[in-house]
Each structure stands twice: as C-alpha cells, then as structure tokens.
Tab-separated table of C-alpha atoms in Angstrom:
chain	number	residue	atom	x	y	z
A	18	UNK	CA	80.672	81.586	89.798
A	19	UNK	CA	81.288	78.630	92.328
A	20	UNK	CA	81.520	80.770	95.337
A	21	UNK	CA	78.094	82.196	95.110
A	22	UNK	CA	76.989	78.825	95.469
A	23	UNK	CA	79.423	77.379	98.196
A	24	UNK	CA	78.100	79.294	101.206
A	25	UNK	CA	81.989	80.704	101.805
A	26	UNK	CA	82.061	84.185	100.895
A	27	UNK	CA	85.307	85.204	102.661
A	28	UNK	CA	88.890	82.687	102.887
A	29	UNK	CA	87.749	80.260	100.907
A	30	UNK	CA	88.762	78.030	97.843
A	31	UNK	CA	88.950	80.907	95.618
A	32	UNK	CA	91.276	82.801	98.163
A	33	UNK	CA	93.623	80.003	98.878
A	34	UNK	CA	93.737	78.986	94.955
A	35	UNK	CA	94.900	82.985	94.143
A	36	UNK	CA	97.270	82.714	97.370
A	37	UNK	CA	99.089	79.976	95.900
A	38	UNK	CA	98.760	81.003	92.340
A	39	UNK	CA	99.854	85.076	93.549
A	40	UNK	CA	102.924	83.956	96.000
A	41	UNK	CA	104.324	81.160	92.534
A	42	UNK	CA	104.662	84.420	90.372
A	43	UNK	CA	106.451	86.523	92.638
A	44	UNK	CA	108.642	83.382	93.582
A	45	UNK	CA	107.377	82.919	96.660
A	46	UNK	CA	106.627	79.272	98.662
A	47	UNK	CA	103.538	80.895	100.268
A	48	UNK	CA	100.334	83.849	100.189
A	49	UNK	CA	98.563	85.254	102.643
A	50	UNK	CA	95.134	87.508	101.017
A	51	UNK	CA	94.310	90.623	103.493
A	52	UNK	CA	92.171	93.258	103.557
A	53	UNK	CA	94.167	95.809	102.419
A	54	UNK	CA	97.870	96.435	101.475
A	55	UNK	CA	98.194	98.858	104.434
A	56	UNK	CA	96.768	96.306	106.489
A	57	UNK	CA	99.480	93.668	104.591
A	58	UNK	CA	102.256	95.872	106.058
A	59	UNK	CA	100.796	96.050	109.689
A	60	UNK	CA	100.896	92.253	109.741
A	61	UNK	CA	103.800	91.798	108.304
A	62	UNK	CA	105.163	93.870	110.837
A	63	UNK	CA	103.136	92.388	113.883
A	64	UNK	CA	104.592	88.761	112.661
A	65	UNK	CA	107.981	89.665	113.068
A	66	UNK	CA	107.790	91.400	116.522
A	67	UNK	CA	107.496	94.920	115.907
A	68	UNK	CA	106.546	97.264	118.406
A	69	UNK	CA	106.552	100.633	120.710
A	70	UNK	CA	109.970	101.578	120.674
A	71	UNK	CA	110.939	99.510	117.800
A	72	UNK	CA	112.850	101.743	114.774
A	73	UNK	CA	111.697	100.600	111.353
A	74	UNK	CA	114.196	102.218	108.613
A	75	UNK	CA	112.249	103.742	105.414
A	76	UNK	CA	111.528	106.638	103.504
A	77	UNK	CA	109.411	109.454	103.740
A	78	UNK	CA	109.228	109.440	99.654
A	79	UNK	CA	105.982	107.098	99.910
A	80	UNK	CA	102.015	106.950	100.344
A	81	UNK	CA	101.394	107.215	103.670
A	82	UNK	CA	100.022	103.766	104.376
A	83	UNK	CA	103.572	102.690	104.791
A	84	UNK	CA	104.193	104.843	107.640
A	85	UNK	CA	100.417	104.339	109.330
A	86	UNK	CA	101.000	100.667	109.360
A	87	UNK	CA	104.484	101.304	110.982
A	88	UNK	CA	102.474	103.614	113.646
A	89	UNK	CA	99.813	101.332	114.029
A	90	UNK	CA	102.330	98.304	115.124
A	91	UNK	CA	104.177	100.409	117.263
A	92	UNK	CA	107.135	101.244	115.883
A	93	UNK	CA	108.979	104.271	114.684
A	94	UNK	CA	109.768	105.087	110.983
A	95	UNK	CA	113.518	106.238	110.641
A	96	UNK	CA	113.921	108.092	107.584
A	97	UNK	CA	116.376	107.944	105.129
A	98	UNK	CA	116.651	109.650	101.479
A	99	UNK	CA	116.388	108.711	97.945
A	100	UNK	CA	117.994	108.912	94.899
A	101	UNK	CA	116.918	112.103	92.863
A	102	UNK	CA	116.387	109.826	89.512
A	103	UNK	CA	114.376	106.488	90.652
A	104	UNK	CA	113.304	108.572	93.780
A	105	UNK	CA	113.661	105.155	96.105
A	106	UNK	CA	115.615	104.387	98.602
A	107	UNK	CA	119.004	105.442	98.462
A	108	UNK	CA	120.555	102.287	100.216
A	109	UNK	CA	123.802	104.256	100.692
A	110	UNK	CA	122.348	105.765	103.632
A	111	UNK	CA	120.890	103.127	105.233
A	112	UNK	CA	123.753	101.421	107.584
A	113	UNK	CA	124.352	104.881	109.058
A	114	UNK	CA	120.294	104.748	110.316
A	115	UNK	CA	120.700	101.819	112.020
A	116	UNK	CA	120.566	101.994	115.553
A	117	UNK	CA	120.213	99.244	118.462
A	118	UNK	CA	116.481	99.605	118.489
A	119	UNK	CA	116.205	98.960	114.418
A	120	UNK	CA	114.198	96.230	114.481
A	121	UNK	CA	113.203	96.030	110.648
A	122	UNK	CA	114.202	97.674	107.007
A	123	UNK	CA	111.347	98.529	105.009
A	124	UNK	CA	112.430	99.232	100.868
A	125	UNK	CA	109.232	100.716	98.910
A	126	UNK	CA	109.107	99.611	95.412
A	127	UNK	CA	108.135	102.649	94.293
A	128	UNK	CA	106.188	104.046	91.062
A	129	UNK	CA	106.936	100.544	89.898
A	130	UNK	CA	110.474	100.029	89.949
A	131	UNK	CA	112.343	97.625	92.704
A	132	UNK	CA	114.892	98.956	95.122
A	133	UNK	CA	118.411	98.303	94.910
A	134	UNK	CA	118.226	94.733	96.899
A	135	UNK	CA	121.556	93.580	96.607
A	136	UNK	CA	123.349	95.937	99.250
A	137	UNK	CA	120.012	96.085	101.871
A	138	UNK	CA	119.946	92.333	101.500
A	139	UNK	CA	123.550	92.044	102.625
A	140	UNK	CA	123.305	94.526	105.363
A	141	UNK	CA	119.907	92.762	106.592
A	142	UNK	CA	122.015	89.714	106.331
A	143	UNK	CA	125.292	90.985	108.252
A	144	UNK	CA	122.922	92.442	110.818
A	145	UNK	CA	120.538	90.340	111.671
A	146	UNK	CA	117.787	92.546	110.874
A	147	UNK	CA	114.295	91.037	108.907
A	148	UNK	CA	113.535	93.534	105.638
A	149	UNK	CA	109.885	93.526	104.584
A	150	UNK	CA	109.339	94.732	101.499
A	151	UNK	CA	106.626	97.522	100.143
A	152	UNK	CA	105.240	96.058	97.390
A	153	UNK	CA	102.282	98.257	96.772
A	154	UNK	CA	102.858	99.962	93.536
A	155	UNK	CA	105.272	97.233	91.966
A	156	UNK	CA	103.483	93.771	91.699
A	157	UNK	CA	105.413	92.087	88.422
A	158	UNK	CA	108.719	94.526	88.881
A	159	UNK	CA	111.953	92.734	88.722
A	160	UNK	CA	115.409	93.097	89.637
A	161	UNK	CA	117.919	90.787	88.367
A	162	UNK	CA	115.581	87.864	87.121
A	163	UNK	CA	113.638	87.757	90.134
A	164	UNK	CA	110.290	89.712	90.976
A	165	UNK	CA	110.126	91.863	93.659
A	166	UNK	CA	108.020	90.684	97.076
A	167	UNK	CA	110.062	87.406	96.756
A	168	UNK	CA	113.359	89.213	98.654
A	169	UNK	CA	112.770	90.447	101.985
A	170	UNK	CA	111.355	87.995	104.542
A	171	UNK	CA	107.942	89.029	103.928
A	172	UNK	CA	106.795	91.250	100.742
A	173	UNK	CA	103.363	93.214	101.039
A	174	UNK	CA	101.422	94.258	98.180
A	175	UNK	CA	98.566	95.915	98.011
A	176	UNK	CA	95.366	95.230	95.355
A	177	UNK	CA	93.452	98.488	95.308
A	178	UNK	CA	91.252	99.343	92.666
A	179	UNK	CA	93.858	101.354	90.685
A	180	UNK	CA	97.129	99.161	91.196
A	181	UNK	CA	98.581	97.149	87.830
A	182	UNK	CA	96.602	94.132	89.720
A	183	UNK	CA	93.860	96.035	91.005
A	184	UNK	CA	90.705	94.681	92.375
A	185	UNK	CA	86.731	95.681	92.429
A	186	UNK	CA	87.545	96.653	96.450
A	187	UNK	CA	89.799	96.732	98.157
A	188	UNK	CA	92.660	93.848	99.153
A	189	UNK	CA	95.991	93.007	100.220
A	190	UNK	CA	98.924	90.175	99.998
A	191	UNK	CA	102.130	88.838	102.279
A	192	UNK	CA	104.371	86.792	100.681
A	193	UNK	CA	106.662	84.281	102.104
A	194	UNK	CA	108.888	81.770	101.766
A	195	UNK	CA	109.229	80.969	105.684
A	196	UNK	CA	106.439	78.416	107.037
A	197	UNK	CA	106.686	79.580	110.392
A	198	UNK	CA	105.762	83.048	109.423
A	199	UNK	CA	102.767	81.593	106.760
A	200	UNK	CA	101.247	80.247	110.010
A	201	UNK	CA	101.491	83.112	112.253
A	202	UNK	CA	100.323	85.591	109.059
A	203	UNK	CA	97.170	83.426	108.709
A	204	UNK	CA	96.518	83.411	112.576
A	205	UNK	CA	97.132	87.326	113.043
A	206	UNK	CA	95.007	87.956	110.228
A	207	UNK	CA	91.870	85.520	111.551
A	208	UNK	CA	91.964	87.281	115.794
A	209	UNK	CA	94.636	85.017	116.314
A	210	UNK	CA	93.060	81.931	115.842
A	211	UNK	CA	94.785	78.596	114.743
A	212	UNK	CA	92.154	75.704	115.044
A	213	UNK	CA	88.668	75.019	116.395
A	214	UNK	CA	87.970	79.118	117.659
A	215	UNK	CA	90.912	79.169	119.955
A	216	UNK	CA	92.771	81.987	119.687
A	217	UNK	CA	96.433	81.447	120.590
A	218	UNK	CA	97.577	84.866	120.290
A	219	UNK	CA	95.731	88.640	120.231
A	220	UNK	CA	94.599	89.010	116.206
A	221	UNK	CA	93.023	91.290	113.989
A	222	UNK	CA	90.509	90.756	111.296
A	223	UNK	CA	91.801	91.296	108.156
A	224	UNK	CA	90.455	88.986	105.076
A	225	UNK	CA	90.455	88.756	101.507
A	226	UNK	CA	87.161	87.693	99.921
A	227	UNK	CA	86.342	85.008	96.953
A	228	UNK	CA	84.765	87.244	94.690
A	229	UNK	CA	88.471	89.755	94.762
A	230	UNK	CA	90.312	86.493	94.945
A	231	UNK	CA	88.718	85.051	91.736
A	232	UNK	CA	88.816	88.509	90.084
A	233	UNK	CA	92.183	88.948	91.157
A	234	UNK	CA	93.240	85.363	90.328
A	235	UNK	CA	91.723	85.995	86.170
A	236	UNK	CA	93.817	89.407	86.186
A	237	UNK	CA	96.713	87.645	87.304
A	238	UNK	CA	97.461	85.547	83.562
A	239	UNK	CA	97.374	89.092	82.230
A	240	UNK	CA	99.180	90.749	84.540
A	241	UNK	CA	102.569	90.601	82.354
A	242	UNK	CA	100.641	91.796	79.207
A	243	UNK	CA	99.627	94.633	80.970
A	244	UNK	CA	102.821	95.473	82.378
A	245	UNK	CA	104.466	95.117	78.264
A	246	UNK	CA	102.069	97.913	77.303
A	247	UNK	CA	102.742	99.926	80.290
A	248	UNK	CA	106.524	99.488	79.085
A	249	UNK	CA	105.173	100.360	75.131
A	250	UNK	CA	103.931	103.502	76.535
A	251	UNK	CA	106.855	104.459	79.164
A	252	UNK	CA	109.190	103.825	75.865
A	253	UNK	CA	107.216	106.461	73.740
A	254	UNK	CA	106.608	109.054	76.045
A	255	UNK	CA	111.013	108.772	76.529
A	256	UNK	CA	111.272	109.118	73.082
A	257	UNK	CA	108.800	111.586	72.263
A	258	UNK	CA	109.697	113.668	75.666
A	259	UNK	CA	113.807	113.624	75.252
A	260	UNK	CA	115.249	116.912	74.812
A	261	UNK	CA	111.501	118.386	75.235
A	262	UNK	CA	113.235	120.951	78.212
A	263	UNK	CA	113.585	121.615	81.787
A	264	UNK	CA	112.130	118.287	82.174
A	265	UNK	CA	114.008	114.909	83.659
A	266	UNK	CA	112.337	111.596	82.468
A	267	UNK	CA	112.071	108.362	84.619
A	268	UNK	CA	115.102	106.333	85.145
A	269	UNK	CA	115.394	102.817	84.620
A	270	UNK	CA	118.376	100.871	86.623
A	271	UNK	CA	120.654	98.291	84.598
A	272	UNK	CA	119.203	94.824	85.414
A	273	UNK	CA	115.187	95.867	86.630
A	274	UNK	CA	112.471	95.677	85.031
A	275	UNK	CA	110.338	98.715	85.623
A	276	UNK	CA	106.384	97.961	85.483
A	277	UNK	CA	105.239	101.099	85.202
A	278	UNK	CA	102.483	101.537	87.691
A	279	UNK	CA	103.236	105.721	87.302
A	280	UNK	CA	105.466	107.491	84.925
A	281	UNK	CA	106.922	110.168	86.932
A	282	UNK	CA	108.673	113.559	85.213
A	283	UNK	CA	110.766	115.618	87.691
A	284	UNK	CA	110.399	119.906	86.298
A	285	UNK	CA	111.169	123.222	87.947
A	286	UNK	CA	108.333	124.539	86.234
A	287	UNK	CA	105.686	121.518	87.567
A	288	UNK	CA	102.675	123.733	88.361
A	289	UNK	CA	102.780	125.648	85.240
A	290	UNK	CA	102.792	122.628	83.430
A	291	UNK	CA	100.126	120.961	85.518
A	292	UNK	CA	97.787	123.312	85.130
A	293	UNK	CA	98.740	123.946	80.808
A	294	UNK	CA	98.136	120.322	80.642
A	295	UNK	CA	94.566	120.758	81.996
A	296	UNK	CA	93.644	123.351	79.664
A	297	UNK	CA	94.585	120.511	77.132
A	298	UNK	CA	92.299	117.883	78.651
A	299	UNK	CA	94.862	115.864	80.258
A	300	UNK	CA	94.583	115.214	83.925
A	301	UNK	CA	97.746	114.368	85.639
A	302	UNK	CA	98.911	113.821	89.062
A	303	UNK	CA	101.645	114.707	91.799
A	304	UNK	CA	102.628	111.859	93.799
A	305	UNK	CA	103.222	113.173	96.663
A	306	UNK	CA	102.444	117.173	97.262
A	307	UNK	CA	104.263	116.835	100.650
A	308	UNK	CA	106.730	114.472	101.793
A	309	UNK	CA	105.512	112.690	105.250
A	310	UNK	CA	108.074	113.708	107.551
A	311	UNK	CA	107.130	117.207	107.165
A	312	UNK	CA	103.030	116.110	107.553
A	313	UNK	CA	101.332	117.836	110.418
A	314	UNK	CA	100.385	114.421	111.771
A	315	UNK	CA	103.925	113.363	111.535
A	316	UNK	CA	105.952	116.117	113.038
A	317	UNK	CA	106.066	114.488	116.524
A	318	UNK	CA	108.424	112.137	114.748
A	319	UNK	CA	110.876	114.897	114.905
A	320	UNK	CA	112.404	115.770	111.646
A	321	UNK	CA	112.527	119.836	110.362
A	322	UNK	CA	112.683	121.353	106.998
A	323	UNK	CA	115.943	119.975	105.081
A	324	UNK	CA	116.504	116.962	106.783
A	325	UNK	CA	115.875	115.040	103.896
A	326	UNK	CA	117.197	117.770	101.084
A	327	UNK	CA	116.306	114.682	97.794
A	328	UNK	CA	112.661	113.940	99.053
A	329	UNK	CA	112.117	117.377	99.277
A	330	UNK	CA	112.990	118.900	96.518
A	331	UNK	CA	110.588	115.966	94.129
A	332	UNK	CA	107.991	117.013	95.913
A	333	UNK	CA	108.274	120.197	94.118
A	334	UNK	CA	109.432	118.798	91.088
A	335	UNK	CA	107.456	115.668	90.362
A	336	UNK	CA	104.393	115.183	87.871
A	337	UNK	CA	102.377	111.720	86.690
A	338	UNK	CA	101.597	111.673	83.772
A	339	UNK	CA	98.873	109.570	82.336
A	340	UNK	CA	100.033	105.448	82.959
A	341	UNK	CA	97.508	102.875	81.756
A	342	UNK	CA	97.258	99.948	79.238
A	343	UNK	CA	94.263	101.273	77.547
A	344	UNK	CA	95.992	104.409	76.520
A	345	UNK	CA	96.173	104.499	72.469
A	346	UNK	CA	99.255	105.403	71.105
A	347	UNK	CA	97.264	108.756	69.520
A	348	UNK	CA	96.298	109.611	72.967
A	349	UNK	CA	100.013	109.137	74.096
A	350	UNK	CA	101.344	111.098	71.339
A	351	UNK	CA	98.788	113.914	72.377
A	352	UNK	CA	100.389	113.792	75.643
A	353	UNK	CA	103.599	113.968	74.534
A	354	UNK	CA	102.674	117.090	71.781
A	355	UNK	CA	101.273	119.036	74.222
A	356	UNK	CA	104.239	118.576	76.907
A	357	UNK	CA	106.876	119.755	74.217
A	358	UNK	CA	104.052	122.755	72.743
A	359	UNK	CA	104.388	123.975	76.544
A	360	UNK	CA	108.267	123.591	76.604
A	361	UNK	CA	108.401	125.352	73.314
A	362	UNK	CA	106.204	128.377	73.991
C-alpha cells in the first residue's frame, strides 16, 4: 500500500482522497477525517461557537458521546423526548426547548434511521439556529432521497470498529457543504493551525490516519450492499417476529430508508427474554440500560425521574437483536424460532 511507502502516515493522500470520496456520498461539497466520532461532534460544535452557557437541544435517548462532546465544548444539553416507535427525536417538542441561550439543535440518527428533518430544518431556518447532525449509527440512511449528514450545517459520523462503515481503530467524519466552516474544521482539528506552523486560533489534535482512510475508503463501494442485507435481514426478522407477542418491532417512517445499524424490539418482558435467548446461544444487547439524564455523572444537569416519561420507559423495554451482513438466513430464522418458542411457552 502507497502510504507505507510515502513517509505520511497521518492526513495524507489517502485521507483527503476518502474525505472527498466520504462527503460525495452523503451529498456533501466537503470531509473533514477525525479521530473519533465523539471527537467529530466536539468540533463540530467548537466551529460553530459553542460554549459555557450555550444550550444545545437533544435527547437523552443516545450513546453518551453525544452529550460528552456537548460537555466538553461547553455547552449544556437540553433534553427533549422521542417517539416511542423510531425512539428519535420527537421534533414536536423541540420549539418549546428553545430558549435565548439555544445556540445549536443536535438530531441523532439513531439505530440507523434519520430524524424527521423537514420540521427541525424549518425551525433551524425560522430561528436562526445551526443544527449539527449525529450521524454515528446512520452512515448511508436516507430521508426523502437524500442521505443523512448532508442536512444540518455540519453532520458527524463516527467510524468505530463496529459501525456499518467501521474501521480497524478508531475514526471520525464532519461533513459540509459551507467552505468557511471546511477551513476552520481542518484548522481546529490540526491545534489551530492554517499554514506554515502558525496557529491562528487555540486547536486540538484530532486526525484520521491513511491506513483507516484507505480501509475506510475500500468499505465505502460496499457500503450500500451491506446496508441491502442489513434491510434482507430487518425484513425477515418483521415477518418471522409479527404477531410473535408482547413484542413491538422497529418502525420504519414513509419516505426513509432505514440502514439498519441495530434492530431494536421494544417488550415488557425484556429481561426474561434476554436472558432465554442466552440459554439459546444468542447474545443480544440493550441499547441503552439507562437513559443519560438520569446518569450519576449527569444529574447536575438537573432533570428527575419522569421528566422524560418516552425515553424512560425504552430503557426498560428495548432489546438488539443480532444486526450484521454476515448473518445467514438459517441463523436469522434461529433467531426468530427461538423469540416466538419464548412467546409461546
């Protein structure tokens, strides 16, 4: 591989040519490859003038990067809720949030599905207020012919190991369309630093490397394939799972295209099923045990027991099943036998 040989291990040709190649399929003018996706949000955020004091409207329904990199510019996450069937954002709730200090609305594309842009777009629009989108989990999701990341003013995704487009480390991606912020993303990521080692603002170091890039960069021409399968399998286990029980099955919005990253099942009797689904060989996952407002390391941000009655009440409810392309149709039809045998006992 040409970068073992060029001497430029870190933001070179391979990381520009995956920039360019990463920001055309989301639909985006420009790329900017980071260390992380966390990381990807904390610029992101930096760029556009976030910080202490500054309210940044969310949801606690998330991984918790998306609140540390909130923390970690400054800012303060307002929470809002989200709908009990695509558990994002329920946008309905987001005008009453904002206050004078909002400073920033930050959708999560989670479990692979894209938030319902149209409305926050409007409202970002009518209020002046940039929207950065959370990309992590949803790289090749689309709502309404257009792939998520390529909305907001900037869209962060992340790259770790066990995304859809997952590296062989760790890694991290803003997309733009706005030149102005390209050039300050590039300098905050590289200590601030524009041209010949003068630094024309305080930076961070935060940098993709050529041998993710190129990895990343080959993954990329099958990152569509993979995202078919993941729809192959999301379509079996809703056939094979309808009408199993107490059980409520993904839900897929009129004009997105869900990719798929987890397939999420909401039951009242989650544990139990966990842990009958063990005893079967098949390891799932909840995603996430506790919601973050009601973290220990988050309860100085004020909010008690209730206050957000729909991210709550998943966290009770919500199981992963198994999600990956190189699941067999056998092994999927296991899962799906052994969810109904428990339903049926």
């Amino acid at each position: 591989m040409r970068f073992f040989t060029s001497g430029r291990l870190i933001l070179g040709d391979c990381v520009a040519g995956f920039e360019k190649n990463f920001a055309g399929y989301c639909g985006a003018v420009f790329g900017v490859g980071v260390n992380s996706g966390t990381d990807a949000l904390f610029l992101a955020l930096k760029a556009l003038e976030i910080g202490p004091g500054y309210e940044v409207i969310t949801v606690s329904n998330t991984a918790i990067p998306t609140v540390a990199a909130i923390r970690a510019a400054g800012g303060v996450p307002v929470f809002v809720d989200v709908e009990p069937d695509t558990f994002l954002m329920d946008v309905t709730q987001v005008e009453a949030a904002i206050s004078p200090r909002t400073r920033c609305i930050l959708p999560v594309h989670l479990c692979g599905q894209a938030v319902d842009m149209a409305p926050l777009l409007a409202i970002a629009h009518d209020r002046g207020i940039p929207l950065v989108e959370d990309c992590a989990q949803a790289a090749g999701a689309i709502y309404h012919g257009r792939k998520v990341g390529s909305f907001g003013t900037i869209g962060a995704f992340s790259f770790y190991p066990t995304k859809v487009l997952g590296a062989f480390g760790d890694g991290g991606m803003m997309v733009t369309s706005d030149a102005a912020l390209d050039r300050r993303l590039r300098r905050l990521r590289f200590y601030g630093i524009d041209d010949n080692y003068h630094a024309e603002e305080e930076g961070y170091n935060s940098r993709l490397d050529e041998i993710q890039a190129a990895l990343l960069d080959a993954r990329l021409t099958n990152l569509d394939r993979e995202v078919d399968r993941r729809r192959e399998i999301a379509a079996a286990y809703d056939a094979g799972l309808s009408g199993a029980g107490d059980i409520g099955l993904p839900a897929e919005r009129e004009g997105r295209r869900h990719q798929y990253y987890l397939y999420t099942i909401r039951t009242s009797r989650r544990d139990a099923l966990k842990a009958y689904l063990a005893d079967c060989g098949i390891e799932t996952r909840i995603n996430y045990p506790t919601p973050i407002h009601l973290m220990r390391g988050y309860r100085f941000l004020g909010y008690a027991q209730g206050s957000l009655p729909v991210t709550e009440r998943l966290s009770v409810e919500i199981l992963s099943l198994p999600m990956y392309p190189q699941l067999t149709d056998a092994e999927v039809a296991r899962v799906v036998a052994a969810v109904r045998s428990f339903f049926n006992a």
